[in-house]
Amino acid sequence: MSEKKAKIKQEWIRRLRNVRANLIVNDSTRVCSEHFEGEFNDSSVPTIFPSKKPTVVKIRRPVVRHLEETSCNIEEEVVFDDFYQIKENVAPKVPEEHETVTKHALFRFKEEGCNTELPETCSKDIQVGEPSPLMKDASVQVSLPYISPEDLRNNDEKTRFYTGFVSFAMFWHYLTTLVKHGANKLYYWEGEQRCANTSVPAYHQTEVHKPGRKRFLRPDDEFLLVCMRLRLGLLQEHLADIFCTSTTTVSRIINTWMNFLYDHCKGLIPWPSREQILCNIPSGFRDYRNCRIVIDCTELYTEKPSSLVAQWLTWSEYKHSNTFKILIGVAPNGLVTFVSRLWCGNASDRHIVQHDDLLPKLSPGDMVMADKGFTIEDLLPADVDLNIPPRISGNRQMTQSEFFKTQAIASARIVVEMKMEQVKNYRILGGTLPLNEAHLAEQMAFICIAWTNLLPPLDEMNSSLGLCYC
């Protein structure tokens, strides 16, 4: 390059540095002719350079806003403004014809679900669980859960199967209530040590924005995850695959929500007055109108601990396995009115009644109905009766009066057995609880028992639970 064309020389150097920043120009520097467009002349400058490979930005699933439902029969819709915001400039800029599609392709649509109209530019061939080709063109990488609350909408049968709630309206209304109490501002639970120096639980903060770790799932997705853990007993690894997240995140979500739900489910276990019980007493209790509560214990299987002391404490001679034990009390109409703490399987029925909070709740004139294994006559307060089947000593045959009394009590006590079956429909309690969740066993049991009070009332105690409820 001659000195007369210094401007063109500087332009060559500037353009070549787009490819190599440390370019050193001297008399031996040459530029390949492939970098020039058209016929070469004295004023030509290099314009053709190999383009760099675009940087692939790996992002997690963006937490986005719900689509507005136009035809779903849901009165209350919760919009989680704190979490459904998409950051700008996350992905490369997409063409205008794909811009609308990209925003909506983050959702999975299902035609037989909610009748939400799709945008005209959005392809209606997008199937659940299948990546959209338009998303690939737009370089948006998103992993959506294989199941979400939108899939349960307008399908009460699926809702009962996955969550245990009788309908999607009940599921959504309950979630809406939880959101009003701070479910969208939960601080992920990381142990008891965080609660030592604060009066507010570490998993429930009241700031405007959610504190602590970033939320990777929407609050309704997290609630559905917890419901599936309780209702179906799915392991954390399985839930991590379903919701496209890590096992560690699933563990934090379960720990956080179990403690949060445990605090907010206590209002579902009332202690009704005697007048309220009489107003709703079924025909099977017409001979036991002073019955205040029907009690029974149920046991939950757990894995065998490594500690010999823990093995002895959790060993149940009745089940011949390691178990936890919990006392449940129901009103004559089947409403759960008392839930004890969780005890080791070695504890007796008498010990649980004696050391829990049931006895102070009873009033003079009440009657407690129980199985004959509850030898608690001397523990009850004054003027409180115990109605249990007669005990037969030795090989003596029942008398006629003892037979009819046993039959009448068994016919009335069936209400607590039916409630137990409702509780065991939550398979987390019907299976074997892993030891890594033993610290949540009491919370899980209490939540499942409390949620049975949201089911329809027992049909005069003569219908089978398996036929009436999922």
PDB file of N, CA, C and O in Angstrom, residues 216-280:
ATOM      1  N   PHE A 216     -37.132 -21.771  40.532  1.00  0.00           N
ATOM      2  CA  PHE A 216     -37.045 -22.342  39.192  1.00  0.00           C
ATOM      3  C   PHE A 216     -38.394 -22.879  38.710  1.00  0.00           C
ATOM      4  O   PHE A 216     -38.548 -23.181  37.539  1.00  0.00           O
ATOM      5  N   LEU A 217     -39.362 -23.036  39.596  1.00  0.00           N
ATOM      6  CA  LEU A 217     -40.702 -23.471  39.223  1.00  0.00           C
ATOM      7  C   LEU A 217     -41.704 -22.438  39.709  1.00  0.00           C
ATOM      8  O   LEU A 217     -41.464 -21.731  40.697  1.00  0.00           O
ATOM      9  N   ARG A 218     -42.839 -22.364  39.054  1.00  0.00           N
ATOM     10  CA  ARG A 218     -43.904 -21.480  39.514  1.00  0.00           C
ATOM     11  C   ARG A 218     -44.470 -22.013  40.820  1.00  0.00           C
ATOM     12  O   ARG A 218     -44.381 -23.213  41.107  1.00  0.00           O
ATOM     13  N   PRO A 219     -45.068 -21.170  41.640  1.00  0.00           N
ATOM     14  CA  PRO A 219     -45.657 -21.664  42.897  1.00  0.00           C
ATOM     15  C   PRO A 219     -46.696 -22.751  42.688  1.00  0.00           C
ATOM     16  O   PRO A 219     -46.763 -23.693  43.492  1.00  0.00           O
ATOM     17  N   ASP A 220     -47.519 -22.653  41.633  1.00  0.00           N
ATOM     18  CA  ASP A 220     -48.512 -23.703  41.422  1.00  0.00           C
ATOM     19  C   ASP A 220     -47.861 -25.000  40.969  1.00  0.00           C
ATOM     20  O   ASP A 220     -48.354 -26.091  41.272  1.00  0.00           O
ATOM     21  N   ASP A 221     -46.726 -24.924  40.245  1.00  0.00           N
ATOM     22  CA  ASP A 221     -45.985 -26.136  39.897  1.00  0.00           C
ATOM     23  C   ASP A 221     -45.396 -26.782  41.145  1.00  0.00           C
ATOM     24  O   ASP A 221     -45.397 -28.008  41.291  1.00  0.00           O
ATOM     25  N   GLU A 222     -44.870 -25.960  42.045  1.00  0.00           N
ATOM     26  CA  GLU A 222     -44.310 -26.501  43.287  1.00  0.00           C
ATOM     27  C   GLU A 222     -45.389 -27.164  44.130  1.00  0.00           C
ATOM     28  O   GLU A 222     -45.173 -28.234  44.709  1.00  0.00           O
ATOM     29  N   PHE A 223     -46.559 -26.533  44.196  1.00  0.00           N
ATOM     30  CA  PHE A 223     -47.646 -27.125  44.974  1.00  0.00           C
ATOM     31  C   PHE A 223     -48.103 -28.442  44.362  1.00  0.00           C
ATOM     32  O   PHE A 223     -48.380 -29.413  45.076  1.00  0.00           O
ATOM     33  N   LEU A 224     -48.171 -28.510  43.039  1.00  0.00           N
ATOM     34  CA  LEU A 224     -48.525 -29.762  42.376  1.00  0.00           C
ATOM     35  C   LEU A 224     -47.475 -30.835  42.643  1.00  0.00           C
ATOM     36  O   LEU A 224     -47.810 -32.007  42.857  1.00  0.00           O
ATOM     37  N   LEU A 225     -46.213 -30.447  42.660  1.00  0.00           N
ATOM     38  CA  LEU A 225     -45.136 -31.402  42.971  1.00  0.00           C
ATOM     39  C   LEU A 225     -45.329 -31.993  44.362  1.00  0.00           C
ATOM     40  O   LEU A 225     -45.203 -33.216  44.563  1.00  0.00           O
ATOM     41  N   VAL A 226     -45.631 -31.134  45.331  1.00  0.00           N
ATOM     42  CA  VAL A 226     -45.833 -31.616  46.708  1.00  0.00           C
ATOM     43  C   VAL A 226     -47.057 -32.518  46.791  1.00  0.00           C
ATOM     44  O   VAL A 226     -47.039 -33.556  47.471  1.00  0.00           O
ATOM     45  N   CYS A 227     -48.139 -32.144  46.107  1.00  0.00           N
ATOM     46  CA  CYS A 227     -49.337 -32.986  46.109  1.00  0.00           C
ATOM     47  C   CYS A 227     -49.058 -34.356  45.502  1.00  0.00           C
ATOM     48  O   CYS A 227     -49.536 -35.381  46.011  1.00  0.00           O
ATOM     49  N   MET A 228     -48.273 -34.407  44.432  1.00  0.00           N
ATOM     50  CA  MET A 228     -47.946 -35.687  43.809  1.00  0.00           C
ATOM     51  C   MET A 228     -47.043 -36.521  44.716  1.00  0.00           C
ATOM     52  O   MET A 228     -47.126 -37.750  44.721  1.00  0.00           O
ATOM     53  N   ARG A 229     -46.194 -35.872  45.479  1.00  0.00           N
ATOM     54  CA  ARG A 229     -45.364 -36.615  46.448  1.00  0.00           C
ATOM     55  C   ARG A 229     -46.222 -37.267  47.519  1.00  0.00           C
ATOM     56  O   ARG A 229     -45.987 -38.414  47.911  1.00  0.00           O
ATOM     57  N   LEU A 230     -47.241 -36.562  47.992  1.00  0.00           N
ATOM     58  CA  LEU A 230     -48.109 -37.106  49.034  1.00  0.00           C
ATOM     59  C   LEU A 230     -49.119 -38.098  48.468  1.00  0.00           C
ATOM     60  O   LEU A 230     -49.319 -39.173  49.035  1.00  0.00           O
ATOM     61  N   ARG A 231     -49.759 -37.739  47.381  1.00  0.00           N
ATOM     62  CA  ARG A 231     -50.843 -38.569  46.846  1.00  0.00           C
ATOM     63  C   ARG A 231     -50.328 -39.852  46.203  1.00  0.00           C
ATOM     64  O   ARG A 231     -50.887 -40.931  46.413  1.00  0.00           O
ATOM     65  N   LEU A 232     -49.267 -39.770  45.411  1.00  0.00           N
ATOM     66  CA  LEU A 232     -48.765 -40.921  44.672  1.00  0.00           C
ATOM     67  C   LEU A 232     -47.530 -41.541  45.299  1.00  0.00           C
ATOM     68  O   LEU A 232     -47.130 -42.642  44.907  1.00  0.00           O
ATOM     69  N   GLY A 233     -46.909 -40.844  46.253  1.00  0.00           N
ATOM     70  CA  GLY A 233     -45.713 -41.394  46.886  1.00  0.00           C
ATOM     71  C   GLY A 233     -44.519 -41.468  45.959  1.00  0.00           C
ATOM     72  O   GLY A 233     -43.642 -42.323  46.151  1.00  0.00           O
ATOM     73  N   LEU A 234     -44.441 -40.602  44.947  1.00  0.00           N
ATOM     74  CA  LEU A 234     -43.334 -40.630  43.999  1.00  0.00           C
ATOM     75  C   LEU A 234     -42.043 -40.204  44.697  1.00  0.00           C
ATOM     76  O   LEU A 234     -42.044 -39.291  45.529  1.00  0.00           O
ATOM     77  N   LEU A 235     -40.942 -40.848  44.333  1.00  0.00           N
ATOM     78  CA  LEU A 235     -39.648 -40.509  44.911  1.00  0.00           C
ATOM     79  C   LEU A 235     -39.153 -39.188  44.337  1.00  0.00           C
ATOM     80  O   LEU A 235     -39.585 -38.727  43.279  1.00  0.00           O
ATOM     81  N   GLN A 236     -38.215 -38.580  45.048  1.00  0.00           N
ATOM     82  CA  GLN A 236     -37.718 -37.270  44.638  1.00  0.00           C
ATOM     83  C   GLN A 236     -37.023 -37.327  43.287  1.00  0.00           C
ATOM     84  O   GLN A 236     -37.127 -36.385  42.495  1.00  0.00           O
ATOM     85  N   GLU A 237     -36.313 -38.421  42.992  1.00  0.00           N
ATOM     86  CA  GLU A 237     -35.651 -38.544  41.702  1.00  0.00           C
ATOM     87  C   GLU A 237     -36.670 -38.575  40.562  1.00  0.00           C
ATOM     88  O   GLU A 237     -36.441 -37.989  39.487  1.00  0.00           O
ATOM     89  N   HIS A 238     -37.793 -39.248  40.790  1.00  0.00           N
ATOM     90  CA  HIS A 238     -38.839 -39.307  39.778  1.00  0.00           C
ATOM     91  C   HIS A 238     -39.474 -37.930  39.575  1.00  0.00           C
ATOM     92  O   HIS A 238     -39.707 -37.501  38.439  1.00  0.00           O
ATOM     93  N   LEU A 239     -39.736 -37.236  40.657  1.00  0.00           N
ATOM     94  CA  LEU A 239     -40.315 -35.895  40.554  1.00  0.00           C
ATOM     95  C   LEU A 239     -39.359 -34.933  39.864  1.00  0.00           C
ATOM     96  O   LEU A 239     -39.794 -34.035  39.129  1.00  0.00           O
ATOM     97  N   ALA A 240     -38.056 -35.098  40.087  1.00  0.00           N
ATOM     98  CA  ALA A 240     -37.076 -34.241  39.419  1.00  0.00           C
ATOM     99  C   ALA A 240     -37.137 -34.432  37.909  1.00  0.00           C
ATOM    100  O   ALA A 240     -37.020 -33.466  37.143  1.00  0.00           O
ATOM    101  N   ASP A 241     -37.343 -35.660  37.456  1.00  0.00           N
ATOM    102  CA  ASP A 241     -37.458 -35.904  36.011  1.00  0.00           C
ATOM    103  C   ASP A 241     -38.759 -35.349  35.450  1.00  0.00           C
ATOM    104  O   ASP A 241     -38.793 -34.816  34.343  1.00  0.00           O
ATOM    105  N   ILE A 242     -39.857 -35.480  36.216  1.00  0.00           N
ATOM    106  CA  ILE A 242     -41.155 -34.995  35.741  1.00  0.00           C
ATOM    107  C   ILE A 242     -41.154 -33.474  35.600  1.00  0.00           C
ATOM    108  O   ILE A 242     -41.671 -32.919  34.627  1.00  0.00           O
ATOM    109  N   PHE A 243     -40.558 -32.777  36.577  1.00  0.00           N
ATOM    110  CA  PHE A 243     -40.601 -31.319  36.586  1.00  0.00           C
ATOM    111  C   PHE A 243     -39.325 -30.698  36.032  1.00  0.00           C
ATOM    112  O   PHE A 243     -39.124 -29.485  36.162  1.00  0.00           O
ATOM    113  N   CYS A 244     -38.465 -31.526  35.419  1.00  0.00           N
ATOM    114  CA  CYS A 244     -37.291 -31.026  34.705  1.00  0.00           C
ATOM    115  C   CYS A 244     -36.427 -30.126  35.581  1.00  0.00           C
ATOM    116  O   CYS A 244     -36.090 -28.982  35.224  1.00  0.00           O
ATOM    117  N   THR A 245     -36.091 -30.622  36.740  1.00  0.00           N
ATOM    118  CA  THR A 245     -35.228 -29.881  37.656  1.00  0.00           C
ATOM    119  C   THR A 245     -34.327 -30.875  38.368  1.00  0.00           C
ATOM    120  O   THR A 245     -34.362 -32.074  38.088  1.00  0.00           O
ATOM    121  N   SER A 246     -33.525 -30.416  39.282  1.00  0.00           N
ATOM    122  CA  SER A 246     -32.587 -31.297  39.973  1.00  0.00           C
ATOM    123  C   SER A 246     -33.232 -31.904  41.221  1.00  0.00           C
ATOM    124  O   SER A 246     -34.209 -31.373  41.765  1.00  0.00           O
ATOM    125  N   THR A 247     -32.647 -32.997  41.670  1.00  0.00           N
ATOM    126  CA  THR A 247     -33.137 -33.642  42.887  1.00  0.00           C
ATOM    127  C   THR A 247     -32.949 -32.735  44.098  1.00  0.00           C
ATOM    128  O   THR A 247     -33.783 -32.728  45.011  1.00  0.00           O
ATOM    129  N   THR A 248     -31.877 -31.968  44.113  1.00  0.00           N
ATOM    130  CA  THR A 248     -31.643 -31.038  45.226  1.00  0.00           C
ATOM    131  C   THR A 248     -32.743 -29.991  45.296  1.00  0.00           C
ATOM    132  O   THR A 248     -33.239 -29.661  46.388  1.00  0.00           O
ATOM    133  N   THR A 249     -33.152 -29.459  44.147  1.00  0.00           N
ATOM    134  CA  THR A 249     -34.234 -28.472  44.130  1.00  0.00           C
ATOM    135  C   THR A 249     -35.540 -29.086  44.605  1.00  0.00           C
ATOM    136  O   THR A 249     -36.294 -28.468  45.374  1.00  0.00           O
ATOM    137  N   VAL A 250     -35.829 -30.313  44.175  1.00  0.00           N
ATOM    138  CA  VAL A 250     -37.040 -30.995  44.629  1.00  0.00           C
ATOM    139  C   VAL A 250     -37.014 -31.191  46.139  1.00  0.00           C
ATOM    140  O   VAL A 250     -38.021 -30.986  46.825  1.00  0.00           O
ATOM    141  N   SER A 251     -35.865 -31.556  46.676  1.00  0.00           N
ATOM    142  CA  SER A 251     -35.750 -31.746  48.129  1.00  0.00           C
ATOM    143  C   SER A 251     -36.016 -30.446  48.875  1.00  0.00           C
ATOM    144  O   SER A 251     -36.713 -30.432  49.891  1.00  0.00           O
ATOM    145  N   ARG A 252     -35.462 -29.336  48.372  1.00  0.00           N
ATOM    146  CA  ARG A 252     -35.704 -28.046  49.029  1.00  0.00           C
ATOM    147  C   ARG A 252     -37.176 -27.656  48.947  1.00  0.00           C
ATOM    148  O   ARG A 252     -37.740 -27.128  49.905  1.00  0.00           O
ATOM    149  N   ILE A 253     -37.785 -27.895  47.800  1.00  0.00           N
ATOM    150  CA  ILE A 253     -39.204 -27.555  47.647  1.00  0.00           C
ATOM    151  C   ILE A 253     -40.055 -28.362  48.622  1.00  0.00           C
ATOM    152  O   ILE A 253     -40.949 -27.821  49.284  1.00  0.00           O
ATOM    153  N   ILE A 254     -39.789 -29.657  48.731  1.00  0.00           N
ATOM    154  CA  ILE A 254     -40.574 -30.510  49.627  1.00  0.00           C
ATOM    155  C   ILE A 254     -40.385 -30.085  51.066  1.00  0.00           C
ATOM    156  O   ILE A 254     -41.354 -29.970  51.836  1.00  0.00           O
ATOM    157  N   ASN A 255     -39.149 -29.832  51.488  1.00  0.00           N
ATOM    158  CA  ASN A 255     -38.899 -29.393  52.863  1.00  0.00           C
ATOM    159  C   ASN A 255     -39.595 -28.081  53.162  1.00  0.00           C
ATOM    160  O   ASN A 255     -40.183 -27.904  54.235  1.00  0.00           O
ATOM    161  N   THR A 256     -39.543 -27.149  52.211  1.00  0.00           N
ATOM    162  CA  THR A 256     -40.158 -25.840  52.427  1.00  0.00           C
ATOM    163  C   THR A 256     -41.672 -25.942  52.516  1.00  0.00           C
ATOM    164  O   THR A 256     -42.295 -25.435  53.458  1.00  0.00           O
ATOM    165  N   TRP A 257     -42.284 -26.607  51.532  1.00  0.00           N
ATOM    166  CA  TRP A 257     -43.744 -26.658  51.482  1.00  0.00           C
ATOM    167  C   TRP A 257     -44.327 -27.518  52.604  1.00  0.00           C
ATOM    168  O   TRP A 257     -45.423 -27.216  53.096  1.00  0.00           O
ATOM    169  N   MET A 258     -43.657 -28.578  53.009  1.00  0.00           N
ATOM    170  CA  MET A 258     -44.195 -29.410  54.084  1.00  0.00           C
ATOM    171  C   MET A 258     -44.309 -28.621  55.385  1.00  0.00           C
ATOM    172  O   MET A 258     -45.318 -28.697  56.089  1.00  0.00           O
ATOM    173  N   ASN A 259     -43.288 -27.866  55.701  1.00  0.00           N
ATOM    174  CA  ASN A 259     -43.352 -27.049  56.918  1.00  0.00           C
ATOM    175  C   ASN A 259     -44.365 -25.920  56.781  1.00  0.00           C
ATOM    176  O   ASN A 259     -45.069 -25.584  57.745  1.00  0.00           O
ATOM    177  N   PHE A 260     -44.441 -25.335  55.591  1.00  0.00           N
ATOM    178  CA  PHE A 260     -45.411 -24.257  55.371  1.00  0.00           C
ATOM    179  C   PHE A 260     -46.846 -24.788  55.458  1.00  0.00           C
ATOM    180  O   PHE A 260     -47.703 -24.191  56.121  1.00  0.00           O
ATOM    181  N   LEU A 261     -47.125 -25.918  54.798  1.00  0.00           N
ATOM    182  CA  LEU A 261     -48.466 -26.490  54.824  1.00  0.00           C
ATOM    183  C   LEU A 261     -48.830 -26.990  56.217  1.00  0.00           C
ATOM    184  O   LEU A 261     -49.998 -26.904  56.629  1.00  0.00           O
ATOM    185  N   TYR A 262     -47.860 -27.506  56.936  1.00  0.00           N
ATOM    186  CA  TYR A 262     -48.129 -27.990  58.299  1.00  0.00           C
ATOM    187  C   TYR A 262     -48.651 -26.860  59.183  1.00  0.00           C
ATOM    188  O   TYR A 262     -49.576 -27.060  59.984  1.00  0.00           O
ATOM    189  N   ASP A 263     -48.072 -25.678  59.033  1.00  0.00           N
ATOM    190  CA  ASP A 263     -48.537 -24.536  59.824  1.00  0.00           C
ATOM    191  C   ASP A 263     -49.926 -24.074  59.399  1.00  0.00           C
ATOM    192  O   ASP A 263     -50.710 -23.612  60.232  1.00  0.00           O
ATOM    193  N   HIS A 264     -50.259 -24.195  58.114  1.00  0.00           N
ATOM    194  CA  HIS A 264     -51.518 -23.652  57.613  1.00  0.00           C
ATOM    195  C   HIS A 264     -52.622 -24.693  57.502  1.00  0.00           C
ATOM    196  O   HIS A 264     -53.728 -24.360  57.087  1.00  0.00           O
ATOM    197  N   CYS A 265     -52.336 -25.944  57.847  1.00  0.00           N
ATOM    198  CA  CYS A 265     -53.373 -26.979  57.853  1.00  0.00           C
ATOM    199  C   CYS A 265     -53.989 -27.192  59.225  1.00  0.00           C
ATOM    200  O   CYS A 265     -54.951 -27.956  59.348  1.00  0.00           O
ATOM    201  N   LYS A 266     -53.435 -26.545  60.230  1.00  0.00           N
ATOM    202  CA  LYS A 266     -53.965 -26.758  61.574  1.00  0.00           C
ATOM    203  C   LYS A 266     -55.397 -26.251  61.703  1.00  0.00           C
ATOM    204  O   LYS A 266     -56.164 -26.751  62.522  1.00  0.00           O
ATOM    205  N   GLY A 267     -55.762 -25.268  60.899  1.00  0.00           N
ATOM    206  CA  GLY A 267     -57.137 -24.777  60.934  1.00  0.00           C
ATOM    207  C   GLY A 267     -58.140 -25.741  60.338  1.00  0.00           C
ATOM    208  O   GLY A 267     -59.358 -25.548  60.514  1.00  0.00           O
ATOM    209  N   LEU A 268     -57.666 -26.785  59.646  1.00  0.00           N
ATOM    210  CA  LEU A 268     -58.574 -27.778  59.075  1.00  0.00           C
ATOM    211  C   LEU A 268     -58.971 -28.850  60.081  1.00  0.00           C
ATOM    212  O   LEU A 268     -59.793 -29.705  59.769  1.00  0.00           O
ATOM    213  N   ILE A 269     -58.366 -28.847  61.262  1.00  0.00           N
ATOM    214  CA  ILE A 269     -58.690 -29.829  62.313  1.00  0.00           C
ATOM    215  C   ILE A 269     -59.410 -29.084  63.439  1.00  0.00           C
ATOM    216  O   ILE A 269     -58.773 -28.577  64.364  1.00  0.00           O
ATOM    217  N   PRO A 270     -60.734 -28.970  63.393  1.00  0.00           N
ATOM    218  CA  PRO A 270     -61.463 -28.232  64.431  1.00  0.00           C
ATOM    219  C   PRO A 270     -61.779 -29.143  65.623  1.00  0.00           C
ATOM    220  O   PRO A 270     -61.636 -30.367  65.559  1.00  0.00           O
ATOM    221  N   TRP A 271     -62.223 -28.529  66.703  1.00  0.00           N
ATOM    222  CA  TRP A 271     -62.764 -29.263  67.853  1.00  0.00           C
ATOM    223  C   TRP A 271     -64.193 -28.758  68.060  1.00  0.00           C
ATOM    224  O   TRP A 271     -64.440 -27.809  68.789  1.00  0.00           O
ATOM    225  N   PRO A 272     -65.170 -29.379  67.404  1.00  0.00           N
ATOM    226  CA  PRO A 272     -66.542 -28.855  67.464  1.00  0.00           C
ATOM    227  C   PRO A 272     -67.150 -29.031  68.850  1.00  0.00           C
ATOM    228  O   PRO A 272     -66.769 -29.921  69.624  1.00  0.00           O
ATOM    229  N   SER A 273     -68.117 -28.187  69.140  1.00  0.00           N
ATOM    230  CA  SER A 273     -68.832 -28.294  70.412  1.00  0.00           C
ATOM    231  C   SER A 273     -69.796 -29.476  70.362  1.00  0.00           C
ATOM    232  O   SER A 273     -70.078 -30.042  69.313  1.00  0.00           O
ATOM    233  N   ARG A 274     -70.323 -29.827  71.535  1.00  0.00           N
ATOM    234  CA  ARG A 274     -71.252 -30.946  71.608  1.00  0.00           C
ATOM    235  C   ARG A 274     -72.542 -30.648  70.838  1.00  0.00           C
ATOM    236  O   ARG A 274     -73.138 -31.535  70.221  1.00  0.00           O
ATOM    237  N   GLU A 275     -72.957 -29.395  70.842  1.00  0.00           N
ATOM    238  CA  GLU A 275     -74.158 -29.025  70.101  1.00  0.00           C
ATOM    239  C   GLU A 275     -73.945 -29.184  68.594  1.00  0.00           C
ATOM    240  O   GLU A 275     -74.840 -29.640  67.875  1.00  0.00           O
ATOM    241  N   GLN A 276     -72.770 -28.804  68.116  1.00  0.00           N
ATOM    242  CA  GLN A 276     -72.490 -28.968  66.688  1.00  0.00           C
ATOM    243  C   GLN A 276     -72.457 -30.445  66.289  1.00  0.00           C
ATOM    244  O   GLN A 276     -72.904 -30.809  65.205  1.00  0.00           O
ATOM    245  N   ILE A 277     -71.951 -31.292  67.167  1.00  0.00           N
ATOM    246  CA  ILE A 277     -71.919 -32.729  66.867  1.00  0.00           C
ATOM    247  C   ILE A 277     -73.325 -33.295  66.826  1.00  0.00           C
ATOM    248  O   ILE A 277     -73.672 -34.096  65.949  1.00  0.00           O
ATOM    249  N   LEU A 278     -74.179 -32.861  67.751  1.00  0.00           N
ATOM    250  CA  LEU A 278     -75.557 -33.365  67.770  1.00  0.00           C
ATOM    251  C   LEU A 278     -76.336 -32.925  66.542  1.00  0.00           C
ATOM    252  O   LEU A 278     -77.197 -33.658  66.052  1.00  0.00           O
ATOM    253  N   CYS A 279     -76.028 -31.744  66.032  1.00  0.00           N
ATOM    254  CA  CYS A 279     -76.738 -31.271  64.837  1.00  0.00           C
ATOM    255  C   CYS A 279     -76.358 -32.068  63.596  1.00  0.00           C
ATOM    256  O   CYS A 279     -77.112 -32.084  62.610  1.00  0.00           O
ATOM    257  N   ASN A 280     -75.208 -32.730  63.594  1.00  0.00           N
ATOM    258  CA  ASN A 280     -74.734 -33.464  62.412  1.00  0.00           C
ATOM    259  C   ASN A 280     -74.523 -34.947  62.707  1.00  0.00           C
ATOM    260  O   ASN A 280     -73.791 -35.615  61.965  1.00  0.00           O
TER     261      ASN A 280
END
